[in-house]
CSV table of C-alpha atoms and ligand atoms in Angstrom, one decimal:
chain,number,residue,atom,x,y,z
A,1229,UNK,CA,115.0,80.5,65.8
A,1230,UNK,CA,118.1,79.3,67.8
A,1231,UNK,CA,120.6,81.7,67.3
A,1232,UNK,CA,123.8,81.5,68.6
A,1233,UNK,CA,124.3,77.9,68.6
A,1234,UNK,CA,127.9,77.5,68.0
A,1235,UNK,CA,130.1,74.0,68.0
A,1236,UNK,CA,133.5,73.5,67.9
A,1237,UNK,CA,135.0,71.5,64.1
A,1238,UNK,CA,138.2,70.1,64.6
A,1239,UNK,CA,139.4,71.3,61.1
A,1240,UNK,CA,138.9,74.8,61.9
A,1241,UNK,CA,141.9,76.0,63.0
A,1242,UNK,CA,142.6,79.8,64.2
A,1243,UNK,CA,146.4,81.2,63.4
A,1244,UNK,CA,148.3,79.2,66.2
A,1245,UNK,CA,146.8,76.0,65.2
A,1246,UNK,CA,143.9,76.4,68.2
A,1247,UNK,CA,140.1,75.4,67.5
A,1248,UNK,CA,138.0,77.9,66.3
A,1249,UNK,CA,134.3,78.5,66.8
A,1250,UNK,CA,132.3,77.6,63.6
A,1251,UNK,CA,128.4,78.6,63.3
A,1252,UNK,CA,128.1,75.0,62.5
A,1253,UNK,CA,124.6,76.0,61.3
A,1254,UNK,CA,123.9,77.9,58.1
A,1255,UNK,CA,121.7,80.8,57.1
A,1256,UNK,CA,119.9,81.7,53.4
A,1257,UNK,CA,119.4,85.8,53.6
A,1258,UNK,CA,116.9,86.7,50.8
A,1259,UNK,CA,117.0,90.6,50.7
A,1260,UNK,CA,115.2,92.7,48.0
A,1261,UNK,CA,114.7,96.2,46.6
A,1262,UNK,CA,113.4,98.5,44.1
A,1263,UNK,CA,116.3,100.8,43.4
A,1264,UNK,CA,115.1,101.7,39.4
A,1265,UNK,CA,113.1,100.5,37.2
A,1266,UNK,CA,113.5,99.7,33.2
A,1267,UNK,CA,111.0,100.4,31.8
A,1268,UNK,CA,109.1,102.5,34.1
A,1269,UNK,CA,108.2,99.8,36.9
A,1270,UNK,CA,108.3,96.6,34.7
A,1271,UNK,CA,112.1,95.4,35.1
A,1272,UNK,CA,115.7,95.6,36.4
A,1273,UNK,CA,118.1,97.0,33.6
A,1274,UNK,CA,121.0,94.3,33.1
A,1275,UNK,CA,123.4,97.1,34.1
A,1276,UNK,CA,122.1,97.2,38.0
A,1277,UNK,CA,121.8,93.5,37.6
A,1278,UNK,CA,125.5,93.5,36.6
A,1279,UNK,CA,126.4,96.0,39.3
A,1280,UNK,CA,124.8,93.9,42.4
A,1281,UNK,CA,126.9,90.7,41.4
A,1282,UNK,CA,129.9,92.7,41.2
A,1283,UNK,CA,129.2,94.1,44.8
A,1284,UNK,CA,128.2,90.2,46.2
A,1285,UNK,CA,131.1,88.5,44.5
A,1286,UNK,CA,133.7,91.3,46.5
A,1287,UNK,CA,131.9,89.8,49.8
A,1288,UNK,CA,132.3,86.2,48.4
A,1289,UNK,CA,135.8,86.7,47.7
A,1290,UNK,CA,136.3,87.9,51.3
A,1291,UNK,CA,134.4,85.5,52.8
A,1292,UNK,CA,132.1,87.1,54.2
A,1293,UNK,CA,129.6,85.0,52.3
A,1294,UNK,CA,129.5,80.8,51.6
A,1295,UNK,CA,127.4,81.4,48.0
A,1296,UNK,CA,125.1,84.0,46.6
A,1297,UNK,CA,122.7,84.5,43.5
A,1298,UNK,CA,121.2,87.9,42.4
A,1299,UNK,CA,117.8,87.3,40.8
A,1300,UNK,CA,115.0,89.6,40.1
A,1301,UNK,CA,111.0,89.8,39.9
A,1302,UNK,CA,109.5,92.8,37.3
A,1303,UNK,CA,111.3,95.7,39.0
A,1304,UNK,CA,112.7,94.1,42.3
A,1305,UNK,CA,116.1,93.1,42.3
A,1306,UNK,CA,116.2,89.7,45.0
A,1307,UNK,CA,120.1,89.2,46.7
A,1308,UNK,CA,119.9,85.7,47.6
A,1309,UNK,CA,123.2,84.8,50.0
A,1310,UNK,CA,123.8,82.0,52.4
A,1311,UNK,CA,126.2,82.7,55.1
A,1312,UNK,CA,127.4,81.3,58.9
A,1313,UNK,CA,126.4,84.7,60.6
A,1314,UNK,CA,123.0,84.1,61.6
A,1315,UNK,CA,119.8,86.4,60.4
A,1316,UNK,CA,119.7,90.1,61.1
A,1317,UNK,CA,123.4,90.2,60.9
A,1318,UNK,CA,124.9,93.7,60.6
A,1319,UNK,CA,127.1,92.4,58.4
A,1320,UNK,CA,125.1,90.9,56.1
A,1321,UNK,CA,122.5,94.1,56.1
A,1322,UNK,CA,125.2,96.2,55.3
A,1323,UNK,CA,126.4,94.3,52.5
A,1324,UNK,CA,122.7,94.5,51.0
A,1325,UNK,CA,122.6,98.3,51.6
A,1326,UNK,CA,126.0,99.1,50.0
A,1327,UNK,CA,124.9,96.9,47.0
A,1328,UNK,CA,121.3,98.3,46.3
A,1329,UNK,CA,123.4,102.2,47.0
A,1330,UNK,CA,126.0,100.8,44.3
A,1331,UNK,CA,122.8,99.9,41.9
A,1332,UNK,CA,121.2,103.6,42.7
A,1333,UNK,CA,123.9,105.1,40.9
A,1334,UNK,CA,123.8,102.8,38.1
A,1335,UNK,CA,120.1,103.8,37.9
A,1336,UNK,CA,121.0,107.4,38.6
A,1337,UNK,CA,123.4,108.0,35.6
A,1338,UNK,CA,121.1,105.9,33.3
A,1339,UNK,CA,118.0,107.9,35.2
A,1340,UNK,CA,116.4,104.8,35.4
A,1341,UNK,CA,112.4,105.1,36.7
A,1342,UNK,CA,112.2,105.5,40.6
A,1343,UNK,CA,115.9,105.3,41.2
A,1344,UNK,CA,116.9,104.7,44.8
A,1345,UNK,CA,112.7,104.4,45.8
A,1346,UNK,CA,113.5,101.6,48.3
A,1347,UNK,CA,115.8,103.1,49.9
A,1348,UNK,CA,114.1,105.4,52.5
A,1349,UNK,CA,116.5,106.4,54.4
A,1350,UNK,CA,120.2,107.7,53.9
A,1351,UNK,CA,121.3,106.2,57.5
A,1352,UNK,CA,121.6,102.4,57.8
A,1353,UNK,CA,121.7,101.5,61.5
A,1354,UNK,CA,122.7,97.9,61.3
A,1355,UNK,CA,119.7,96.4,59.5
A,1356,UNK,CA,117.4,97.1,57.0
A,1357,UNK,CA,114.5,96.5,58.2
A,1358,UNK,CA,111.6,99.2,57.9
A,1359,UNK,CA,114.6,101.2,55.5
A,1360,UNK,CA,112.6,99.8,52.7
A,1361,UNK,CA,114.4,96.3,51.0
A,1362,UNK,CA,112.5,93.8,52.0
A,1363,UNK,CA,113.8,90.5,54.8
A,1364,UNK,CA,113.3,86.9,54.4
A,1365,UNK,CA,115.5,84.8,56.8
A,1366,UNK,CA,116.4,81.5,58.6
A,1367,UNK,CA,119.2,79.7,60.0
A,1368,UNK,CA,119.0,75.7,60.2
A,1369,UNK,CA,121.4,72.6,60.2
A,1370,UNK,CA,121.8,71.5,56.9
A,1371,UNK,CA,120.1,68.4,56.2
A,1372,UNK,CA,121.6,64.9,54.3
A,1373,UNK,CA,119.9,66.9,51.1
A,1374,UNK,CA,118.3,70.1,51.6
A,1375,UNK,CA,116.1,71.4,48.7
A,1376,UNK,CA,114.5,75.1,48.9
A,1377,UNK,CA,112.3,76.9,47.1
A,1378,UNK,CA,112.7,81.1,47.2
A,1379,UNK,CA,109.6,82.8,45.6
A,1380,UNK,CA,109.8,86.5,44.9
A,1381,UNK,CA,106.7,88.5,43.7
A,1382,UNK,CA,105.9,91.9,42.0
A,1383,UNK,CA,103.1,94.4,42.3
A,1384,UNK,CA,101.8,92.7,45.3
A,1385,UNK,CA,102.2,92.4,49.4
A,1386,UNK,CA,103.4,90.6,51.7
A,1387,UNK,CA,100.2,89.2,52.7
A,1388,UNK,CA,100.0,87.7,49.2
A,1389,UNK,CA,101.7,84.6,50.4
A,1390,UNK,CA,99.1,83.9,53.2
A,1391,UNK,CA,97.1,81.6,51.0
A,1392,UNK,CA,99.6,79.7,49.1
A,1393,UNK,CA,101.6,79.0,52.6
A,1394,UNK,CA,98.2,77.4,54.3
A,1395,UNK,CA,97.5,75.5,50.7
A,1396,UNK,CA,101.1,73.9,51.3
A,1397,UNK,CA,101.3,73.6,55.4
A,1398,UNK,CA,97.1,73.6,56.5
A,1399,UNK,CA,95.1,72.1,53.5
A,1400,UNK,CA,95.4,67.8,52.8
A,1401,UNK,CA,93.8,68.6,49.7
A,1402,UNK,CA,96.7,70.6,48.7
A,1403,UNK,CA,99.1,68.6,50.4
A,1404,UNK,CA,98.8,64.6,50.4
A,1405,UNK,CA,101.8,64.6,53.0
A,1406,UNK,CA,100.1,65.6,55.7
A,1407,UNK,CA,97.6,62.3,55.4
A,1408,UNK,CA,100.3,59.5,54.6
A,1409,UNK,CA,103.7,60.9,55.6
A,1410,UNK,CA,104.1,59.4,59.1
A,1411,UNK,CA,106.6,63.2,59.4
A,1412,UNK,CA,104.4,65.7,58.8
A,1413,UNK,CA,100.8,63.4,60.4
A,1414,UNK,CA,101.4,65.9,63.3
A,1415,UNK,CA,101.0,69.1,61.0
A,1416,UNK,CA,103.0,72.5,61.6
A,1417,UNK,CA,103.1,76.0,63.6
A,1418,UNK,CA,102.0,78.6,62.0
A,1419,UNK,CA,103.6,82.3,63.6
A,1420,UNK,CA,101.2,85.2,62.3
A,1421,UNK,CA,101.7,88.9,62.6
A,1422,UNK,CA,99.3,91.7,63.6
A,1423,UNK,CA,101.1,94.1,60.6
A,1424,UNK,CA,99.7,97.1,62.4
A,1425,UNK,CA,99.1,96.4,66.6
A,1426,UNK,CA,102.9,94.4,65.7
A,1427,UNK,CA,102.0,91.3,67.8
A,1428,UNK,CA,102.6,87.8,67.0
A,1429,UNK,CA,100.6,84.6,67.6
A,1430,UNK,CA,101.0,81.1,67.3
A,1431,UNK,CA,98.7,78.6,65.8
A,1432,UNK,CA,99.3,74.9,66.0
A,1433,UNK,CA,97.7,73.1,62.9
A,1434,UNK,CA,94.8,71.2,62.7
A,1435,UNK,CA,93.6,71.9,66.0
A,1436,UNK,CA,93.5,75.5,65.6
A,1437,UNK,CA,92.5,75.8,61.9
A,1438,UNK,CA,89.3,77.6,62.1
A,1439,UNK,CA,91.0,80.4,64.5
A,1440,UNK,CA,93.9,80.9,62.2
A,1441,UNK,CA,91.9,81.5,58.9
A,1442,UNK,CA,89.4,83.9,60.7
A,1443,UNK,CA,92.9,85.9,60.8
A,1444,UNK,CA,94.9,85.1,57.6
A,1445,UNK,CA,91.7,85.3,55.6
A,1446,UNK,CA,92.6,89.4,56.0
A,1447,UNK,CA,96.2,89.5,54.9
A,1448,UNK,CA,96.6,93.4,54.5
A,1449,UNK,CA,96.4,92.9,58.3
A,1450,UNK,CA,97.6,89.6,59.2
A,1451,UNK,CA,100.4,88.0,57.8
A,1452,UNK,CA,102.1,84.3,58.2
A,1453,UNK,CA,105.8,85.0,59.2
A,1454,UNK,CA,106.7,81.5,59.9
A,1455,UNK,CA,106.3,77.7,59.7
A,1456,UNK,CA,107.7,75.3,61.7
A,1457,UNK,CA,107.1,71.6,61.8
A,1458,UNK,CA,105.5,69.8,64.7
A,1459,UNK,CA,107.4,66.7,64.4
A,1460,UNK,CA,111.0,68.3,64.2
A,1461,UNK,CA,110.6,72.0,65.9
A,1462,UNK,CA,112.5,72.7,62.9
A,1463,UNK,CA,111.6,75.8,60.6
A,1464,UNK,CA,109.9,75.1,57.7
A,1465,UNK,CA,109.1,78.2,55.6
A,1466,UNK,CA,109.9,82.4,56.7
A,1467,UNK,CA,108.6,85.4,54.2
A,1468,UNK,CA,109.3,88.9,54.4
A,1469,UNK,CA,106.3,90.1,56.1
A,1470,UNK,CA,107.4,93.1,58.0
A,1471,UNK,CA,105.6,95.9,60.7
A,1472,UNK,CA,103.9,98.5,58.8
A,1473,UNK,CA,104.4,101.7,59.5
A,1474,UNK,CA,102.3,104.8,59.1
A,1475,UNK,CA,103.8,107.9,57.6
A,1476,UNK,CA,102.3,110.5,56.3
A,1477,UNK,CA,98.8,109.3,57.2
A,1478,UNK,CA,99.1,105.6,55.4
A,1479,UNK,CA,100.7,102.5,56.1
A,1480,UNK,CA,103.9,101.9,54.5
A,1481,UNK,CA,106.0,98.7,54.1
A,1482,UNK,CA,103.9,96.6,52.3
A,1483,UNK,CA,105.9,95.9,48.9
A,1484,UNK,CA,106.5,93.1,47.0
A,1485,UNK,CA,107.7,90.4,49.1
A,1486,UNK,CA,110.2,87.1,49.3
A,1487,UNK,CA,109.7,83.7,51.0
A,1488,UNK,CA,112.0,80.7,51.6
A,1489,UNK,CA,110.5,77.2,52.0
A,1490,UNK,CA,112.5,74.3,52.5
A,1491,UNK,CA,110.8,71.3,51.0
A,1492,UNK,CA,111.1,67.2,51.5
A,1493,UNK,CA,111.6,64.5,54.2
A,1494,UNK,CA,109.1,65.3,56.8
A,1495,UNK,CA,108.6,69.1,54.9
A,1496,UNK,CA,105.9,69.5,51.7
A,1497,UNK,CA,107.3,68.0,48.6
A,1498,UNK,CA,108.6,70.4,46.1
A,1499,UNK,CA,105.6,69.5,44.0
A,1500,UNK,CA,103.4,70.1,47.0
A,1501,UNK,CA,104.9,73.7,47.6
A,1502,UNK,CA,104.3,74.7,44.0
A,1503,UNK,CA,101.0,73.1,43.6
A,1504,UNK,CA,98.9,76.3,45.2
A,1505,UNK,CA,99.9,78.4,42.5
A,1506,UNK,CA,98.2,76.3,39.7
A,1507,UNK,CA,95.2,78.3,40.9
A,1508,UNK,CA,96.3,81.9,40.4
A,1509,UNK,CA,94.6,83.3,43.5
A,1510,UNK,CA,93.4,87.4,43.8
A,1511,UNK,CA,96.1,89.6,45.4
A,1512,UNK,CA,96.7,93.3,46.2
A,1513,UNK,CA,99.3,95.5,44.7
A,1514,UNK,CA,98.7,95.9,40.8
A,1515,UNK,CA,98.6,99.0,39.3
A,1516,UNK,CA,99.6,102.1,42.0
A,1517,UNK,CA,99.4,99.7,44.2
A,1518,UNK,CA,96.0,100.4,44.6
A,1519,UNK,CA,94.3,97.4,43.0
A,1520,UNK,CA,93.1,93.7,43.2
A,1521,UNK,CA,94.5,90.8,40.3
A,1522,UNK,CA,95.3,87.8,40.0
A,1523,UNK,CA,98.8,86.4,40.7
A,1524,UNK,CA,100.7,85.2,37.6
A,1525,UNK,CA,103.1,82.1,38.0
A,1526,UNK,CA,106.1,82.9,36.1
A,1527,UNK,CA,109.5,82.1,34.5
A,1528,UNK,CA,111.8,84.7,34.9
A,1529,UNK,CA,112.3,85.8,31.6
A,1530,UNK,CA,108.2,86.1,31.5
A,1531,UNK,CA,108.3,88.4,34.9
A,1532,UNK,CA,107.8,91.3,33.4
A,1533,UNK,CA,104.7,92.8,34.7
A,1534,UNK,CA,103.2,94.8,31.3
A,1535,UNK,CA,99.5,94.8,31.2
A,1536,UNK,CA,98.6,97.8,33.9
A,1537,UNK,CA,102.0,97.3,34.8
A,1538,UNK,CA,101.2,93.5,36.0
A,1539,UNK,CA,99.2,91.4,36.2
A,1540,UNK,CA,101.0,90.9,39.8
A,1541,UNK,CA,103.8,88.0,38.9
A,1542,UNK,CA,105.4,85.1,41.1
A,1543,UNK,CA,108.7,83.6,40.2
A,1544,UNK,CA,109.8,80.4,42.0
A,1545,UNK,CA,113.9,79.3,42.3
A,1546,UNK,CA,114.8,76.3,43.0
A,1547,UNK,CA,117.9,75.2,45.1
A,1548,UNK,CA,119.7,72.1,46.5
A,1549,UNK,CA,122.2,73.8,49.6
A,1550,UNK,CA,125.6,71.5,49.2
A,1551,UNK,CA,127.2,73.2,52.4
A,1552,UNK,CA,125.9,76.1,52.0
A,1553,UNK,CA,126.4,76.7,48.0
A,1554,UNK,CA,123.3,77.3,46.4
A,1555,UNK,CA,123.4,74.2,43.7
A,1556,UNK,CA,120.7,75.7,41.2
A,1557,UNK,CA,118.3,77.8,40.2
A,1558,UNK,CA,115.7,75.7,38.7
A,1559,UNK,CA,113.1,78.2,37.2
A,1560,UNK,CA,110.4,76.4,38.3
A,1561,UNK,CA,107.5,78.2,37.1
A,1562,UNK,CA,108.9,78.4,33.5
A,1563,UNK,CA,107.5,74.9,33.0
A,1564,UNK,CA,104.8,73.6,30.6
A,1565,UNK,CA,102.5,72.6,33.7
A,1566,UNK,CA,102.1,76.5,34.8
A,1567,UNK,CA,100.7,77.4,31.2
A,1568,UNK,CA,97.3,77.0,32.3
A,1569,UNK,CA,97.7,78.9,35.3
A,1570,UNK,CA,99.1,81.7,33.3
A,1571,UNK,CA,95.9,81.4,30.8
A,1572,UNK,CA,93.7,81.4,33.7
A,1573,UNK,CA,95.1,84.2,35.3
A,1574,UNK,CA,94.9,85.7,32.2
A,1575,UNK,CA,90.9,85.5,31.7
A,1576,UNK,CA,90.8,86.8,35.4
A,1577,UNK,CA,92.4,90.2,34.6
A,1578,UNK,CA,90.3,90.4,31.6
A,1579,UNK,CA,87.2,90.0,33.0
A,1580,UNK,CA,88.0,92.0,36.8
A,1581,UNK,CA,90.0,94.7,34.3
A,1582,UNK,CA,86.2,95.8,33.1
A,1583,UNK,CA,85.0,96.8,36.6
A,1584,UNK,CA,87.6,99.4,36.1
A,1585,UNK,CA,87.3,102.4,39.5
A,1586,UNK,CA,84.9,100.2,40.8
A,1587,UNK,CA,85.8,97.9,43.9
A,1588,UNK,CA,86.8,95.0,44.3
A,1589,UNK,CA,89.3,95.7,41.5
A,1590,UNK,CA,90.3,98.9,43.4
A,1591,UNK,CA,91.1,98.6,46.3
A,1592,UNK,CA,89.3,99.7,49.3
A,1593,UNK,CA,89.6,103.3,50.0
A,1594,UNK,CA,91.6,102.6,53.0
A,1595,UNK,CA,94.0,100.4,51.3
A,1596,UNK,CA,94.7,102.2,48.7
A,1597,UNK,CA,98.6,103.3,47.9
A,1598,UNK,CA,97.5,106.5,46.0
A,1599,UNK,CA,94.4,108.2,46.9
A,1600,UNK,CA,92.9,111.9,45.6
A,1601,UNK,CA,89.8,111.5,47.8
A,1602,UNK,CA,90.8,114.0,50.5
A,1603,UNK,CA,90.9,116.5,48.4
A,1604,UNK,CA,87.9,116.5,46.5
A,1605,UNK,CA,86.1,115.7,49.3
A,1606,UNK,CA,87.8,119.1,50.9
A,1607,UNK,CA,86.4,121.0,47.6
A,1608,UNK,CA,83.0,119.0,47.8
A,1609,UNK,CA,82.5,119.1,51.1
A,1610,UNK,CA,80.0,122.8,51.4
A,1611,UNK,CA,77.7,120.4,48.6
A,1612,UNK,CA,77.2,117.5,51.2
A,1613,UNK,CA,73.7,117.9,52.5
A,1614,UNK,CA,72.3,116.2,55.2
A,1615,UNK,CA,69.9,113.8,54.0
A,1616,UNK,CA,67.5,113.8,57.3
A,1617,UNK,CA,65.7,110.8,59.1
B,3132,F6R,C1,102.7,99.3,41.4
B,3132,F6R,C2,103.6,100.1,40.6
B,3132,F6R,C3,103.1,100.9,39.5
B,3132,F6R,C4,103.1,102.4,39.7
B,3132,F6R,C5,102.5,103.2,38.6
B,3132,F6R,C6,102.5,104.7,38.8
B,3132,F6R,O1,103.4,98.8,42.5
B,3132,F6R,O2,104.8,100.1,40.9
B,3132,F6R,O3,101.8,100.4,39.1
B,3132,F6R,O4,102.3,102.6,40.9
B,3132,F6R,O5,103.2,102.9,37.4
B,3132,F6R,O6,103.8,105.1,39.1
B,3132,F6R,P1,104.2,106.6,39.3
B,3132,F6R,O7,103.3,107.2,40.3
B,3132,F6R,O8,105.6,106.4,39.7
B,3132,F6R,O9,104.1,107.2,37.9
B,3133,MG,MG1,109.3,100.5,40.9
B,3134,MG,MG1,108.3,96.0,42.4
């Protein structure tokens, strides 16, 4: 991303009437975190809700920020704040931090399920990355009309949007645009992580199709970070994929994630960005984390994740950016065109519910976020025989 492109605006004045460097550019910080849950891990309570506007409209009011909106998915609260600071500001970070502190008490006096779980550690260094909240990021020049989408899930990873984001960027089928819009003929980047090796790699789209899905087919592993479009350079779409870490013998970091996409004129339509979700694909994340479902298009008022505590659930907000103020939220997924989808997902958990222990509903052993298998294999382990040639 270019960072630290600055321009001079002749009606920015400083005190004594001098120009005034102005990030001409703008950025939308989505930053989430558990910090509580209500009822166990199925909501946010309207009081931490309450508390994190409170804590973003002080910012606001000192300018600090140009707009915000605090949203949430099942038990994830979702800070959503555009700014002129560019991404991985301290600033901005800090602002998050203090606000999902300021919900832990809440969540503390009203001992709220999990209070304070996202937040990892009690010494914020200047960002929050690998602290726990989750990061989705970019900074761009605001186009004539600028239309995003910002999905936030529950009781799923990071990984989850690796399929959705090639339906809308990779796949014609999905997305007529890249066959007759003269914009997007060229197709996009994709940037992927290596969430454990932490590498990164670009792949340019078609050409490179086949390589990229040998890798994104395994999102526990590999996740798309980025999309940028081929015709502009300009990015396209950013999620909050982050390095996992391993502590205490597993891999941390992999909680329910964000995404921004910016949609129209050379970028998928909005009704080409929502369209992979009609087909509620299988994720990881449901119930102690530990288990396969399908993921649930949702309004927010329906993301509440209930039946063992999910199925996982998507929620996708609409904006139009009007110099940086967020113009919106449309509740996309609230609409009478998702009711199949729900249905469908629906008759999936039903019928991969009855496989119960049994993989692919859980988890591999490896992936799994709770596991008792070390120790009865510790107290089994004198009854293992060799079985010979
Ligand atoms: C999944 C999730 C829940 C919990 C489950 C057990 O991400 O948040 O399914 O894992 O409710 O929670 P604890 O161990 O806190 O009782
Ligand atoms: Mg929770
Ligand atoms: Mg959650």
């Amino acid at each position: 991303m270019d960072q630290g492109a600055y321009q001079i605006r002749l009606s920015d004045k400083g005190e004594g009437g001098e120009n005034k460097p102005v990030n001409s550019k703008i950025t939308l910080s989505v930053i989430k975190a558990d910090v509580g849950g209500f009822v166990g891990h199925s909501s946010v309570h309207p009081a931490l809700m309450a508390r994190a506007k409170e804590s973003l409209s002080r910012a606001d009011k000192e300018q600090l920020l140009v707009d915000y909106h605090v949203s949430s998915v099942g038990d994830d609260i979702n800070l959503i704040m555009t700014h002129r600071h560019g991404v991985d500001n301290p600033e901005i970070h800090q602002l998050a931090w203090e606000t999902f502190k300021d919900c832990t008490d809440v969540a503390r006096e009203l001992k709220l399920y999990g209070a304070g779980q996202d937040l990892l550690s009690d010494a914020f260094s200047g960002n929050v990355r690998g602290l726990g909240p989750g990061v989705a990021e970019m900074e761009f020049t605001e186009r004539a009309s600028e239309p995003v989408v910002i999905f936030m899930a529950d009781k799923t990873e990071p990984g989850a949007w690796n399929y959705p984001l090639f339906k809308m960027f990779g796949d014609p089928f999905n997305t007529i645009g890249l066959v007759i819009d003269p914009k997007m003929h060229q197709g996009f980047k994709f940037e992927v992580h290596d969430l454990i090796d932490h590498k990164k790699v670009v792949f340019s789209l078609p050409e490179e199709l086949y390589d990229l899905l040998v890798f994104i087919g395994a999102p526990g592993h590999y996740c798309v970070k980025g999309i940028y479009s081929k015709t502009t350079g300009e990015i396209a779409a950013v999620s909050s994929t982050q390095r996992l870490n391993l502590m205490a013998g597993r891999y941390v970091g992999k909680d329910d994630p964000v995404m921004i996409v910016r949609c129209q004129s050379g970028l998928p339509a909005v009704g080409e960005v929502l369209e992979p979700f009609a087909n509620p694909h299988l994720v990881s994340g449901w119930m102690r984390g530990s288990h396969t479902g399908p993921l649930m298009p949702v309004g927010r008022a329906q993301s509440t994740p209930t039946r063992f505590d999910g199925p996982p659930r998507v929620v996708a907000l609409g904006f139009q950016l009007a110099n940086g103020k967020l113009v919106g939220p449309q509740d996309f997924f609230a609409d009478v065109a998702f009711d199949r989808a729900r249905a469908k997902a629906n008759e999936i958990a039903d019928y991969i519910r009855h496989l119960g222990p049994f993989e692919p509903h859980r988890l591999h052993l490896e992936e799994m976020e709770y596991t008792t298998l070390p120790d009865v294999m510790k107290r089994l382990t004198d009854r293992f025989q060799d079985i010979g040639d």
